[in-house]
Amino acid sequence: MYLYASKVAPAVLILAGAVSLGGCATKSYVREQIAPVSQRVDTLETRLQETDGTAKAALAEAQAASGQLQTSGQRLDQLNGRVDSVEQRLQAQESRGKRPRN
């Protein structure tokens, strides 16, 4: 039994040392592995900022167009009222037998 333990103990120590040292990564290795990912993240951040700017500009234009549309709708409502008034006056003159002036 003693002979078996003396052969196994060094093997276990060597295996434990290899496992513990193999799990460590150097700072330079980590930087090398992270550099491409970091570059991609930076590129995506830039594209996201550009897209955000484009979306904000489109929103501002849409809001301006909405305001113009609302103003146009109000003016159209005013004109409808005036047209209705003119139409009523014409009908009143026709019912009295008068012809409208040209």
PDB file of C-alpha atoms in Angstrom:
ATOM      1  CA  MET A   1       0.000   0.000   0.000  1.00  0.00           C
ATOM      2  CA  TYR A   2       2.855   2.332   0.801  1.00  0.00           C
ATOM      3  CA  LEU A   3       4.318   1.747  -2.652  1.00  0.00           C
ATOM      4  CA  TYR A   4       1.023   2.654  -4.317  1.00  0.00           C
ATOM      5  CA  ALA A   5       0.680   5.919  -2.325  1.00  0.00           C
ATOM      6  CA  SER A   6       4.235   6.955  -3.170  1.00  0.00           C
ATOM      7  CA  LYS A   7       3.523   6.602  -6.903  1.00  0.00           C
ATOM      8  CA  VAL A   8       0.142   8.304  -6.822  1.00  0.00           C
ATOM      9  CA  ALA A   9       1.101  11.305  -4.657  1.00  0.00           C
ATOM     10  CA  PRO A  10       3.538  12.882  -7.176  1.00  0.00           C
ATOM     11  CA  ALA A  11       1.102  12.300 -10.019  1.00  0.00           C
ATOM     12  CA  VAL A  12      -1.666  14.025  -8.070  1.00  0.00           C
ATOM     13  CA  LEU A  13       0.632  16.962  -7.257  1.00  0.00           C
ATOM     14  CA  ILE A  14       1.683  17.361 -10.887  1.00  0.00           C
ATOM     15  CA  LEU A  15      -1.912  17.164 -12.064  1.00  0.00           C
ATOM     16  CA  ALA A  16      -3.071  19.699  -9.452  1.00  0.00           C
ATOM     17  CA  GLY A  17      -0.271  22.094 -10.430  1.00  0.00           C
ATOM     18  CA  ALA A  18      -1.068  21.811 -14.127  1.00  0.00           C
ATOM     19  CA  VAL A  19      -4.763  22.457 -13.551  1.00  0.00           C
ATOM     20  CA  SER A  20      -4.166  25.447 -11.287  1.00  0.00           C
ATOM     21  CA  LEU A  21      -1.594  27.060 -13.600  1.00  0.00           C
ATOM     22  CA  GLY A  22      -3.518  26.306 -16.773  1.00  0.00           C
ATOM     23  CA  GLY A  23      -6.555  28.267 -15.593  1.00  0.00           C
ATOM     24  CA  CYS A  24      -4.719  31.585 -15.300  1.00  0.00           C
ATOM     25  CA  ALA A  25      -4.690  34.003 -18.205  1.00  0.00           C
ATOM     26  CA  THR A  26      -2.237  36.840 -18.561  1.00  0.00           C
ATOM     27  CA  LYS A  27      -3.402  40.419 -18.863  1.00  0.00           C
ATOM     28  CA  SER A  28      -2.009  40.696 -22.374  1.00  0.00           C
ATOM     29  CA  TYR A  29      -3.887  37.574 -23.484  1.00  0.00           C
ATOM     30  CA  VAL A  30      -7.128  38.924 -22.073  1.00  0.00           C
ATOM     31  CA  ARG A  31      -6.564  42.278 -23.798  1.00  0.00           C
ATOM     32  CA  GLU A  32      -5.895  40.519 -27.103  1.00  0.00           C
ATOM     33  CA  GLN A  33      -9.085  38.505 -26.781  1.00  0.00           C
ATOM     34  CA  ILE A  34     -11.220  41.469 -25.731  1.00  0.00           C
ATOM     35  CA  ALA A  35      -9.854  43.970 -28.296  1.00  0.00           C
ATOM     36  CA  PRO A  36     -11.974  42.768 -31.263  1.00  0.00           C
ATOM     37  CA  VAL A  37     -15.103  42.654 -29.122  1.00  0.00           C
ATOM     38  CA  SER A  38     -14.381  46.107 -27.745  1.00  0.00           C
ATOM     39  CA  GLN A  39     -13.932  47.449 -31.283  1.00  0.00           C
ATOM     40  CA  ARG A  40     -17.255  45.965 -32.355  1.00  0.00           C
ATOM     41  CA  VAL A  41     -18.982  47.480 -29.332  1.00  0.00           C
ATOM     42  CA  ASP A  42     -17.484  50.903 -30.130  1.00  0.00           C
ATOM     43  CA  THR A  43     -18.622  50.616 -33.752  1.00  0.00           C
ATOM     44  CA  LEU A  44     -22.119  49.610 -32.694  1.00  0.00           C
ATOM     45  CA  GLU A  45     -22.292  52.491 -30.202  1.00  0.00           C
ATOM     46  CA  THR A  46     -21.386  54.934 -32.972  1.00  0.00           C
ATOM     47  CA  ARG A  47     -24.009  53.479 -35.293  1.00  0.00           C
ATOM     48  CA  LEU A  48     -26.585  53.562 -32.502  1.00  0.00           C
ATOM     49  CA  GLN A  49     -25.869  57.246 -31.848  1.00  0.00           C
ATOM     50  CA  GLU A  50     -26.240  58.005 -35.566  1.00  0.00           C
ATOM     51  CA  THR A  51     -29.512  56.084 -35.693  1.00  0.00           C
ATOM     52  CA  ASP A  52     -30.748  57.872 -32.588  1.00  0.00           C
ATOM     53  CA  GLY A  53     -29.932  61.232 -34.182  1.00  0.00           C
ATOM     54  CA  THR A  54     -31.758  60.263 -37.357  1.00  0.00           C
ATOM     55  CA  ALA A  55     -34.792  59.115 -35.373  1.00  0.00           C
ATOM     56  CA  LYS A  56     -34.877  62.359 -33.373  1.00  0.00           C
ATOM     57  CA  ALA A  57     -34.648  64.424 -36.574  1.00  0.00           C
ATOM     58  CA  ALA A  58     -37.476  62.408 -38.137  1.00  0.00           C
ATOM     59  CA  LEU A  59     -39.591  62.905 -35.017  1.00  0.00           C
ATOM     60  CA  ALA A  60     -39.002  66.660 -35.108  1.00  0.00           C
ATOM     61  CA  GLU A  61     -40.002  66.790 -38.784  1.00  0.00           C
ATOM     62  CA  ALA A  62     -43.118  64.720 -38.102  1.00  0.00           C
ATOM     63  CA  GLN A  63     -44.118  67.009 -35.245  1.00  0.00           C
ATOM     64  CA  ALA A  64     -43.595  70.077 -37.442  1.00  0.00           C
ATOM     65  CA  ALA A  65     -45.701  68.510 -40.195  1.00  0.00           C
ATOM     66  CA  SER A  66     -48.397  67.692 -37.658  1.00  0.00           C
ATOM     67  CA  GLY A  67     -48.456  71.322 -36.538  1.00  0.00           C
ATOM     68  CA  GLN A  68     -48.725  72.534 -40.124  1.00  0.00           C
ATOM     69  CA  LEU A  69     -51.510  70.050 -40.783  1.00  0.00           C
ATOM     70  CA  GLN A  70     -53.413  71.266 -37.751  1.00  0.00           C
ATOM     71  CA  THR A  71     -53.043  74.883 -38.892  1.00  0.00           C
ATOM     72  CA  SER A  72     -54.222  73.955 -42.383  1.00  0.00           C
ATOM     73  CA  GLY A  73     -57.215  72.146 -40.906  1.00  0.00           C
ATOM     74  CA  GLN A  74     -58.172  75.218 -38.898  1.00  0.00           C
ATOM     75  CA  ARG A  75     -57.915  77.440 -41.967  1.00  0.00           C
ATOM     76  CA  LEU A  76     -60.025  74.985 -43.937  1.00  0.00           C
ATOM     77  CA  ASP A  77     -62.678  75.051 -41.221  1.00  0.00           C
ATOM     78  CA  GLN A  78     -62.728  78.870 -41.416  1.00  0.00           C
ATOM     79  CA  LEU A  79     -63.084  78.767 -45.189  1.00  0.00           C
ATOM     80  CA  ASN A  80     -65.902  76.230 -44.929  1.00  0.00           C
ATOM     81  CA  GLY A  81     -67.749  78.640 -42.677  1.00  0.00           C
ATOM     82  CA  ARG A  82     -67.296  81.466 -45.151  1.00  0.00           C
ATOM     83  CA  VAL A  83     -68.426  79.298 -48.067  1.00  0.00           C
ATOM     84  CA  ASP A  84     -71.516  78.240 -46.111  1.00  0.00           C
ATOM     85  CA  SER A  85     -72.293  81.900 -45.413  1.00  0.00           C
ATOM     86  CA  VAL A  86     -71.963  82.846 -49.093  1.00  0.00           C
ATOM     87  CA  GLU A  87     -74.105  79.882 -50.095  1.00  0.00           C
ATOM     88  CA  GLN A  88     -76.836  80.920 -47.667  1.00  0.00           C
ATOM     89  CA  ARG A  89     -76.808  84.472 -48.989  1.00  0.00           C
ATOM     90  CA  LEU A  90     -77.103  83.208 -52.568  1.00  0.00           C
ATOM     91  CA  GLN A  91     -80.023  80.985 -51.660  1.00  0.00           C
ATOM     92  CA  ALA A  92     -81.717  83.882 -49.875  1.00  0.00           C
ATOM     93  CA  GLN A  93     -81.309  86.135 -52.910  1.00  0.00           C
ATOM     94  CA  GLU A  94     -82.613  83.422 -55.235  1.00  0.00           C
ATOM     95  CA  SER A  95     -85.650  82.881 -53.049  1.00  0.00           C
ATOM     96  CA  ARG A  96     -86.396  86.627 -53.198  1.00  0.00           C
ATOM     97  CA  GLY A  97     -86.094  86.530 -56.966  1.00  0.00           C
ATOM     98  CA  LYS A  98     -82.916  88.527 -57.185  1.00  0.00           C
ATOM     99  CA  ARG A  99     -80.013  87.462 -59.270  1.00  0.00           C
ATOM    100  CA  PRO A 100     -76.561  87.723 -57.737  1.00  0.00           C
ATOM    101  CA  ARG A 101     -74.234  90.459 -58.911  1.00  0.00           C
ATOM    102  CA  ASN A 102     -71.241  89.526 -61.004  1.00  0.00           C
TER     103      ASN A 102
END
